[in-house]
């Protein structure tokens, strides 16, 4: 109950925040809330998945905080939508890409999904992607477009190709998720609403597959 309510709280804080510190707090609450759910089956693989997830997400959150602090240092404000310093834009694009699992920061995602139970995998592949995508939507005009487009094309291609080579359902779904994220992030610069529709459709498809 505490974990699920913390997940909802973390997501709500991130998607409704206008201050970088609040957005970061929401992401951290989310990360800490999902860890007990990943490691709940006391199995070495589940513990390994939880450790990998924690390390990757902590690194991404630190990078996000560093990006917003750099922006605040040069511009004097903490507004999420006012990210204008070029270094901050580059760092934020990288941080959100790590959080989402875009290529080339995708290696953790299939491993973590494979080590989790089916319901936790569903949460990781859908609900846990929502706060970073919300941040992407809010900051889309100020992101590093060249880097984002390169990573998006690589994700769409690599997600599809690597998924062909898998025999385990969760890994196939993980690579499917990476591929879908590629399509979502490539269109976000031009039409953010279309990205949101794609994300909802992706959530419905993933939920249908994993629940079956």
mmCIF file of N, CA, C and O in Angstrom, residues 57-131:
data_model
loop_
_atom_site.group_PDB
_atom_site.id
_atom_site.type_symbol
_atom_site.label_atom_id
_atom_site.label_comp_id
_atom_site.label_asym_id
_atom_site.label_seq_id
_atom_site.Cartn_x
_atom_site.Cartn_y
_atom_site.Cartn_z
ATOM 1 N N UNK A 57 18.888 4.811 -12.101
ATOM 2 C CA UNK A 57 17.959 5.916 -11.839
ATOM 3 C C UNK A 57 18.593 6.990 -10.961
ATOM 4 O O UNK A 57 18.343 8.184 -11.145
ATOM 5 N N UNK A 58 19.417 6.558 -9.999
ATOM 6 C CA UNK A 58 20.098 7.531 -9.135
ATOM 7 C C UNK A 58 21.059 8.384 -9.959
ATOM 8 O O UNK A 58 21.125 9.607 -9.788
ATOM 9 N N UNK A 59 21.785 7.734 -10.885
ATOM 10 C CA UNK A 59 22.720 8.466 -11.755
ATOM 11 C C UNK A 59 21.973 9.469 -12.631
ATOM 12 O O UNK A 59 22.384 10.630 -12.777
ATOM 13 N N UNK A 60 20.833 9.027 -13.201
ATOM 14 C CA UNK A 60 20.031 9.906 -14.071
ATOM 15 C C UNK A 60 19.460 11.087 -13.283
ATOM 16 O O UNK A 60 19.472 12.225 -13.758
ATOM 17 N N UNK A 61 18.981 10.824 -12.055
ATOM 18 C CA UNK A 61 18.423 11.896 -11.225
ATOM 19 C C UNK A 61 19.493 12.909 -10.847
ATOM 20 O O UNK A 61 19.242 14.115 -10.825
ATOM 21 N N UNK A 62 20.696 12.417 -10.555
ATOM 22 C CA UNK A 62 21.813 13.305 -10.210
ATOM 23 C C UNK A 62 22.152 14.206 -11.398
ATOM 24 O O UNK A 62 22.382 15.407 -11.236
ATOM 25 N N UNK A 63 22.147 13.606 -12.580
ATOM 26 C CA UNK A 63 22.438 14.362 -13.803
ATOM 27 C C UNK A 63 21.366 15.429 -14.052
ATOM 28 O O UNK A 63 21.673 16.551 -14.453
ATOM 29 N N UNK A 64 20.112 15.070 -13.771
ATOM 30 C CA UNK A 64 18.998 16.001 -13.936
ATOM 31 C C UNK A 64 19.138 17.176 -12.972
ATOM 32 O O UNK A 64 18.952 18.345 -13.339
ATOM 33 N N UNK A 65 19.511 16.860 -11.731
ATOM 34 C CA UNK A 65 19.699 17.898 -10.716
ATOM 35 C C UNK A 65 20.876 18.806 -11.079
ATOM 36 O O UNK A 65 20.815 20.027 -10.925
ATOM 37 N N UNK A 66 21.938 18.195 -11.609
ATOM 38 C CA UNK A 66 23.120 18.944 -12.037
ATOM 39 C C UNK A 66 22.767 19.889 -13.184
ATOM 40 O O UNK A 66 23.188 21.046 -13.219
ATOM 41 N N UNK A 67 21.946 19.375 -14.104
ATOM 42 C CA UNK A 67 21.498 20.172 -15.252
ATOM 43 C C UNK A 67 20.700 21.386 -14.794
ATOM 44 O O UNK A 67 20.948 22.512 -15.233
ATOM 45 N N UNK A 68 19.725 21.173 -13.888
ATOM 46 C CA UNK A 68 18.880 22.284 -13.432
ATOM 47 C C UNK A 68 19.661 23.267 -12.568
ATOM 48 O O UNK A 68 19.422 24.477 -12.613
ATOM 49 N N UNK A 69 20.645 22.766 -11.785
ATOM 50 C CA UNK A 69 21.475 23.654 -10.961
ATOM 51 C C UNK A 69 22.353 24.536 -11.856
ATOM 52 O O UNK A 69 22.511 25.728 -11.609
ATOM 53 N N UNK A 70 22.921 23.934 -12.913
ATOM 54 C CA UNK A 70 23.738 24.702 -13.869
ATOM 55 C C UNK A 70 22.902 25.796 -14.510
ATOM 56 O O UNK A 70 23.338 26.946 -14.646
ATOM 57 N N UNK A 71 21.658 25.447 -14.890
ATOM 58 C CA UNK A 71 20.760 26.426 -15.499
ATOM 59 C C UNK A 71 20.444 27.559 -14.512
ATOM 60 O O UNK A 71 20.451 28.735 -14.885
ATOM 61 N N UNK A 72 20.200 27.179 -13.245
ATOM 62 C CA UNK A 72 19.884 28.173 -12.213
ATOM 63 C C UNK A 72 21.077 29.093 -11.957
ATOM 64 O O UNK A 72 20.919 30.288 -11.710
ATOM 65 N N UNK A 73 22.274 28.536 -12.043
ATOM 66 C CA UNK A 73 23.501 29.306 -11.828
ATOM 67 C C UNK A 73 23.659 30.405 -12.887
ATOM 68 O O UNK A 73 24.047 31.523 -12.582
ATOM 69 N N UNK A 74 23.321 30.059 -14.137
ATOM 70 C CA UNK A 74 23.509 31.019 -15.228
ATOM 71 C C UNK A 74 22.305 31.930 -15.451
ATOM 72 O O UNK A 74 22.443 33.045 -15.932
ATOM 73 N N UNK A 75 21.098 31.435 -15.136
ATOM 74 C CA UNK A 75 19.899 32.235 -15.438
ATOM 75 C C UNK A 75 19.216 32.790 -14.191
ATOM 76 O O UNK A 75 18.397 33.704 -14.285
ATOM 77 N N UNK A 76 19.488 32.180 -13.043
ATOM 78 C CA UNK A 76 18.925 32.695 -11.788
ATOM 79 C C UNK A 76 17.499 32.270 -11.505
ATOM 80 O O UNK A 76 16.833 32.827 -10.638
ATOM 81 N N UNK A 77 16.974 31.272 -12.226
ATOM 82 C CA UNK A 77 15.623 30.770 -11.909
ATOM 83 C C UNK A 77 15.545 29.246 -12.071
ATOM 84 O O UNK A 77 16.339 28.635 -12.767
ATOM 85 N N UNK A 78 14.549 28.659 -11.382
ATOM 86 C CA UNK A 78 14.407 27.189 -11.313
ATOM 87 C C UNK A 78 13.183 26.705 -12.067
ATOM 88 O O UNK A 78 12.701 25.606 -11.823
ATOM 89 N N UNK A 79 12.636 27.504 -12.958
ATOM 90 C CA UNK A 79 11.416 27.133 -13.670
ATOM 91 C C UNK A 79 11.695 25.995 -14.660
ATOM 92 O O UNK A 79 12.645 26.054 -15.431
ATOM 93 N N UNK A 80 10.840 24.968 -14.621
ATOM 94 C CA UNK A 80 11.022 23.802 -15.500
ATOM 95 C C UNK A 80 10.991 24.191 -16.980
ATOM 96 O O UNK A 80 11.768 23.685 -17.785
ATOM 97 N N UNK A 81 10.106 25.115 -17.311
ATOM 98 C CA UNK A 81 9.937 25.478 -18.733
ATOM 99 C C UNK A 81 10.963 26.499 -19.227
ATOM 100 O O UNK A 81 10.982 26.827 -20.402
ATOM 101 N N UNK A 82 11.812 27.014 -18.311
ATOM 102 C CA UNK A 82 12.776 28.052 -18.698
ATOM 103 C C UNK A 82 14.209 27.526 -18.741
ATOM 104 O O UNK A 82 15.136 28.183 -18.273
ATOM 105 N N UNK A 83 14.391 26.340 -19.286
ATOM 106 C CA UNK A 83 15.728 25.763 -19.383
ATOM 107 C C UNK A 83 16.367 26.283 -20.680
ATOM 108 O O UNK A 83 16.023 25.831 -21.765
ATOM 109 N N UNK A 84 17.315 27.239 -20.540
ATOM 110 C CA UNK A 84 17.835 27.882 -21.752
ATOM 111 C C UNK A 84 19.341 27.753 -21.935
ATOM 112 O O UNK A 84 19.849 27.996 -23.018
ATOM 113 N N UNK A 85 20.048 27.356 -20.888
ATOM 114 C CA UNK A 85 21.505 27.254 -21.027
ATOM 115 C C UNK A 85 21.866 26.007 -21.851
ATOM 116 O O UNK A 85 21.367 24.916 -21.568
ATOM 117 N N UNK A 86 22.715 26.116 -22.893
ATOM 118 C CA UNK A 86 22.997 24.974 -23.788
ATOM 119 C C UNK A 86 23.526 23.723 -23.072
ATOM 120 O O UNK A 86 23.087 22.608 -23.362
ATOM 121 N N UNK A 87 24.436 23.914 -22.102
ATOM 122 C CA UNK A 87 24.983 22.760 -21.356
ATOM 123 C C UNK A 87 23.878 22.057 -20.574
ATOM 124 O O UNK A 87 23.805 20.831 -20.541
ATOM 125 N N UNK A 88 23.002 22.862 -19.945
ATOM 126 C CA UNK A 88 21.883 22.300 -19.177
ATOM 127 C C UNK A 88 20.946 21.506 -20.078
ATOM 128 O O UNK A 88 20.471 20.430 -19.701
ATOM 129 N N UNK A 89 20.685 22.035 -21.272
ATOM 130 C CA UNK A 89 19.800 21.351 -22.233
ATOM 131 C C UNK A 89 20.392 19.995 -22.620
ATOM 132 O O UNK A 89 19.681 18.987 -22.667
ATOM 133 N N UNK A 90 21.703 19.976 -22.870
ATOM 134 C CA UNK A 90 22.395 18.739 -23.246
ATOM 135 C C UNK A 90 22.341 17.717 -22.114
ATOM 136 O O UNK A 90 22.017 16.546 -22.324
ATOM 137 N N UNK A 91 22.611 18.182 -20.884
ATOM 138 C CA UNK A 91 22.609 17.293 -19.715
ATOM 139 C C UNK A 91 21.212 16.758 -19.426
ATOM 140 O O UNK A 91 21.041 15.591 -19.084
ATOM 141 N N UNK A 92 20.205 17.629 -19.572
ATOM 142 C CA UNK A 92 18.830 17.190 -19.306
ATOM 143 C C UNK A 92 18.386 16.144 -20.326
ATOM 144 O O UNK A 92 17.760 15.143 -19.967
ATOM 145 N N UNK A 93 18.732 16.366 -21.591
ATOM 146 C CA UNK A 93 18.384 15.394 -22.648
ATOM 147 C C UNK A 93 18.996 14.039 -22.315
ATOM 148 O O UNK A 93 18.328 13.006 -22.408
ATOM 149 N N UNK A 94 20.261 14.055 -21.869
ATOM 150 C CA UNK A 94 20.939 12.803 -21.501
ATOM 151 C C UNK A 94 20.276 12.165 -20.287
ATOM 152 O O UNK A 94 20.020 10.958 -20.279
ATOM 153 N N UNK A 95 19.971 12.969 -19.257
ATOM 154 C CA UNK A 95 19.376 12.439 -18.016
ATOM 155 C C UNK A 95 18.031 11.768 -18.274
ATOM 156 O O UNK A 95 17.778 10.651 -17.813
ATOM 157 N N UNK A 96 17.173 12.435 -19.055
ATOM 158 C CA UNK A 96 15.849 11.862 -19.333
ATOM 159 C C UNK A 96 15.976 10.614 -20.212
ATOM 160 O O UNK A 96 15.235 9.649 -20.047
ATOM 161 N N UNK A 97 16.960 10.630 -21.119
ATOM 162 C CA UNK A 97 17.179 9.449 -21.971
ATOM 163 C C UNK A 97 17.614 8.244 -21.143
ATOM 164 O O UNK A 97 17.192 7.115 -21.400
ATOM 165 N N UNK A 98 18.455 8.490 -20.129
ATOM 166 C CA UNK A 98 18.877 7.392 -19.242
ATOM 167 C C UNK A 98 17.663 6.874 -18.477
ATOM 168 O O UNK A 98 17.453 5.679 -18.339
ATOM 169 N N UNK A 99 16.848 7.798 -17.964
ATOM 170 C CA UNK A 99 15.659 7.401 -17.187
ATOM 171 C C UNK A 99 14.689 6.573 -18.024
ATOM 172 O O UNK A 99 14.101 5.611 -17.544
ATOM 173 N N UNK A 100 14.517 6.959 -19.290
ATOM 174 C CA UNK A 100 13.568 6.253 -20.162
ATOM 175 C C UNK A 100 14.158 4.964 -20.734
ATOM 176 O O UNK A 100 13.437 4.019 -21.027
ATOM 177 N N UNK A 101 15.471 4.957 -20.929
ATOM 178 C CA UNK A 101 16.117 3.785 -21.536
ATOM 179 C C UNK A 101 16.242 3.900 -23.042
ATOM 180 O O UNK A 101 16.061 2.929 -23.771
ATOM 181 N N UNK A 102 16.533 5.112 -23.520
ATOM 182 C CA UNK A 102 16.768 5.305 -24.956
ATOM 183 C C UNK A 102 18.176 4.825 -25.306
ATOM 184 O O UNK A 102 19.073 4.891 -24.474
ATOM 185 N N UNK A 103 18.357 4.356 -26.537
ATOM 186 C CA UNK A 103 19.690 3.974 -27.009
ATOM 187 C C UNK A 103 20.563 5.232 -26.985
ATOM 188 O O UNK A 103 20.106 6.287 -27.409
ATOM 189 N N UNK A 104 21.812 5.251 -26.524
ATOM 190 C CA UNK A 104 22.636 4.110 -26.098
ATOM 191 C C UNK A 104 22.577 3.806 -24.604
ATOM 192 O O UNK A 104 23.438 3.115 -24.093
ATOM 193 N N UNK A 105 21.575 4.349 -23.894
ATOM 194 C CA UNK A 105 21.472 4.099 -22.446
ATOM 195 C C UNK A 105 20.408 3.045 -22.140
ATOM 196 O O UNK A 105 19.726 3.120 -21.131
ATOM 197 N N UNK A 106 20.242 2.080 -23.038
ATOM 198 C CA UNK A 106 19.119 1.142 -22.927
ATOM 199 C C UNK A 106 19.469 -0.178 -22.252
ATOM 200 O O UNK A 106 18.582 -0.965 -21.953
ATOM 201 N N UNK A 107 20.760 -0.422 -22.000
ATOM 202 C CA UNK A 107 21.191 -1.761 -21.561
ATOM 203 C C UNK A 107 20.547 -2.225 -20.252
ATOM 204 O O UNK A 107 20.331 -3.410 -20.065
ATOM 205 N N UNK A 108 20.245 -1.287 -19.369
ATOM 206 C CA UNK A 108 19.677 -1.675 -18.069
ATOM 207 C C UNK A 108 18.248 -2.180 -18.173
ATOM 208 O O UNK A 108 17.831 -3.039 -17.401
ATOM 209 N N UNK A 109 17.490 -1.666 -19.151
ATOM 210 C CA UNK A 109 16.040 -1.911 -19.174
ATOM 211 C C UNK A 109 15.645 -3.381 -19.400
ATOM 212 O O UNK A 109 14.870 -3.942 -18.611
ATOM 213 N N UNK A 110 16.176 -4.065 -20.442
ATOM 214 C CA UNK A 110 15.816 -5.479 -20.619
ATOM 215 C C UNK A 110 16.233 -6.348 -19.427
ATOM 216 O O UNK A 110 15.499 -7.254 -19.033
ATOM 217 N N UNK A 111 17.381 -6.036 -18.838
ATOM 218 C CA UNK A 111 17.880 -6.815 -17.695
ATOM 219 C C UNK A 111 16.959 -6.666 -16.485
ATOM 220 O O UNK A 111 16.644 -7.646 -15.803
ATOM 221 N N UNK A 112 16.556 -5.427 -16.215
ATOM 222 C CA UNK A 112 15.687 -5.168 -15.061
ATOM 223 C C UNK A 112 14.321 -5.812 -15.271
ATOM 224 O O UNK A 112 13.762 -6.426 -14.363
ATOM 225 N N UNK A 113 13.786 -5.707 -16.484
ATOM 226 C CA UNK A 113 12.485 -6.304 -16.784
ATOM 227 C C UNK A 113 12.521 -7.823 -16.655
ATOM 228 O O UNK A 113 11.588 -8.431 -16.140
ATOM 229 N N UNK A 114 13.623 -8.417 -17.109
ATOM 230 C CA UNK A 114 13.762 -9.871 -17.048
ATOM 231 C C UNK A 114 13.830 -10.362 -15.597
ATOM 232 O O UNK A 114 13.381 -11.450 -15.285
ATOM 233 N N UNK A 115 14.374 -9.525 -14.710
ATOM 234 C CA UNK A 115 14.510 -9.934 -13.308
ATOM 235 C C UNK A 115 13.298 -9.624 -12.454
ATOM 236 O O UNK A 115 13.250 -9.995 -11.287
ATOM 237 N N UNK A 116 12.304 -8.932 -13.024
ATOM 238 C CA UNK A 116 11.109 -8.549 -12.244
ATOM 239 C C UNK A 116 9.946 -9.492 -12.533
ATOM 240 O O UNK A 116 9.963 -10.215 -13.528
ATOM 241 N N UNK A 117 8.933 -9.423 -11.673
ATOM 242 C CA UNK A 117 7.720 -10.209 -11.922
ATOM 243 C C UNK A 117 6.922 -9.522 -13.032
ATOM 244 O O UNK A 117 7.205 -8.374 -13.382
ATOM 245 N N UNK A 118 5.888 -10.198 -13.554
ATOM 246 C CA UNK A 118 5.129 -9.649 -14.681
ATOM 247 C C UNK A 118 4.422 -8.342 -14.337
ATOM 248 O O UNK A 118 4.412 -7.410 -15.126
ATOM 249 N N UNK A 119 3.840 -8.280 -13.124
ATOM 250 C CA UNK A 119 3.115 -7.057 -12.740
ATOM 251 C C UNK A 119 4.067 -5.884 -12.531
ATOM 252 O O UNK A 119 3.766 -4.751 -12.900
ATOM 253 N N UNK A 120 5.237 -6.184 -11.927
ATOM 254 C CA UNK A 120 6.235 -5.119 -11.744
ATOM 255 C C UNK A 120 6.778 -4.664 -13.093
ATOM 256 O O UNK A 120 7.011 -3.476 -13.312
ATOM 257 N N UNK A 121 6.947 -5.626 -14.018
ATOM 258 C CA UNK A 121 7.396 -5.285 -15.373
ATOM 259 C C UNK A 121 6.403 -4.338 -16.038
ATOM 260 O O UNK A 121 6.804 -3.401 -16.727
ATOM 261 N N UNK A 122 5.121 -4.604 -15.806
ATOM 262 C CA UNK A 122 4.073 -3.739 -16.376
ATOM 263 C C UNK A 122 4.205 -2.320 -15.828
ATOM 264 O O UNK A 122 4.132 -1.343 -16.581
ATOM 265 N N UNK A 123 4.426 -2.217 -14.504
ATOM 266 C CA UNK A 123 4.605 -0.903 -13.876
ATOM 267 C C UNK A 123 5.834 -0.193 -14.432
ATOM 268 O O UNK A 123 5.801 0.994 -14.747
ATOM 269 N N UNK A 124 6.933 -0.948 -14.562
ATOM 270 C CA UNK A 124 8.192 -0.375 -15.048
ATOM 271 C C UNK A 124 8.059 0.106 -16.496
ATOM 272 O O UNK A 124 8.618 1.130 -16.870
ATOM 273 N N UNK A 125 7.330 -0.659 -17.298
ATOM 274 C CA UNK A 125 7.229 -0.336 -18.727
ATOM 275 C C UNK A 125 6.195 0.750 -19.023
ATOM 276 O O UNK A 125 6.248 1.367 -20.081
ATOM 277 N N UNK A 126 5.259 0.990 -18.088
ATOM 278 C CA UNK A 126 4.213 1.997 -18.370
ATOM 279 C C UNK A 126 4.253 3.158 -17.369
ATOM 280 O O UNK A 126 4.681 4.250 -17.718
ATOM 281 N N UNK A 127 3.849 2.893 -16.117
ATOM 282 C CA UNK A 127 3.718 3.974 -15.126
ATOM 283 C C UNK A 127 5.022 4.702 -14.853
ATOM 284 O O UNK A 127 5.050 5.924 -14.706
ATOM 285 N N UNK A 128 6.138 3.958 -14.813
ATOM 286 C CA UNK A 128 7.426 4.575 -14.481
ATOM 287 C C UNK A 128 7.985 5.411 -15.640
ATOM 288 O O UNK A 128 8.941 6.150 -15.474
ATOM 289 N N UNK A 129 7.404 5.251 -16.823
ATOM 290 C CA UNK A 129 7.856 6.039 -17.984
ATOM 291 C C UNK A 129 7.124 7.386 -18.042
ATOM 292 O O UNK A 129 7.549 8.291 -18.746
ATOM 293 N N UNK A 130 6.008 7.474 -17.303
ATOM 294 C CA UNK A 130 5.172 8.663 -17.435
ATOM 295 C C UNK A 130 5.825 9.949 -16.916
ATOM 296 O O UNK A 130 5.829 10.957 -17.630
ATOM 297 N N UNK A 131 6.418 9.961 -15.677
ATOM 298 C CA UNK A 131 7.054 11.205 -15.212
ATOM 299 C C UNK A 131 8.174 11.720 -16.129
ATOM 300 O O UNK A 131 8.163 12.911 -16.475
#
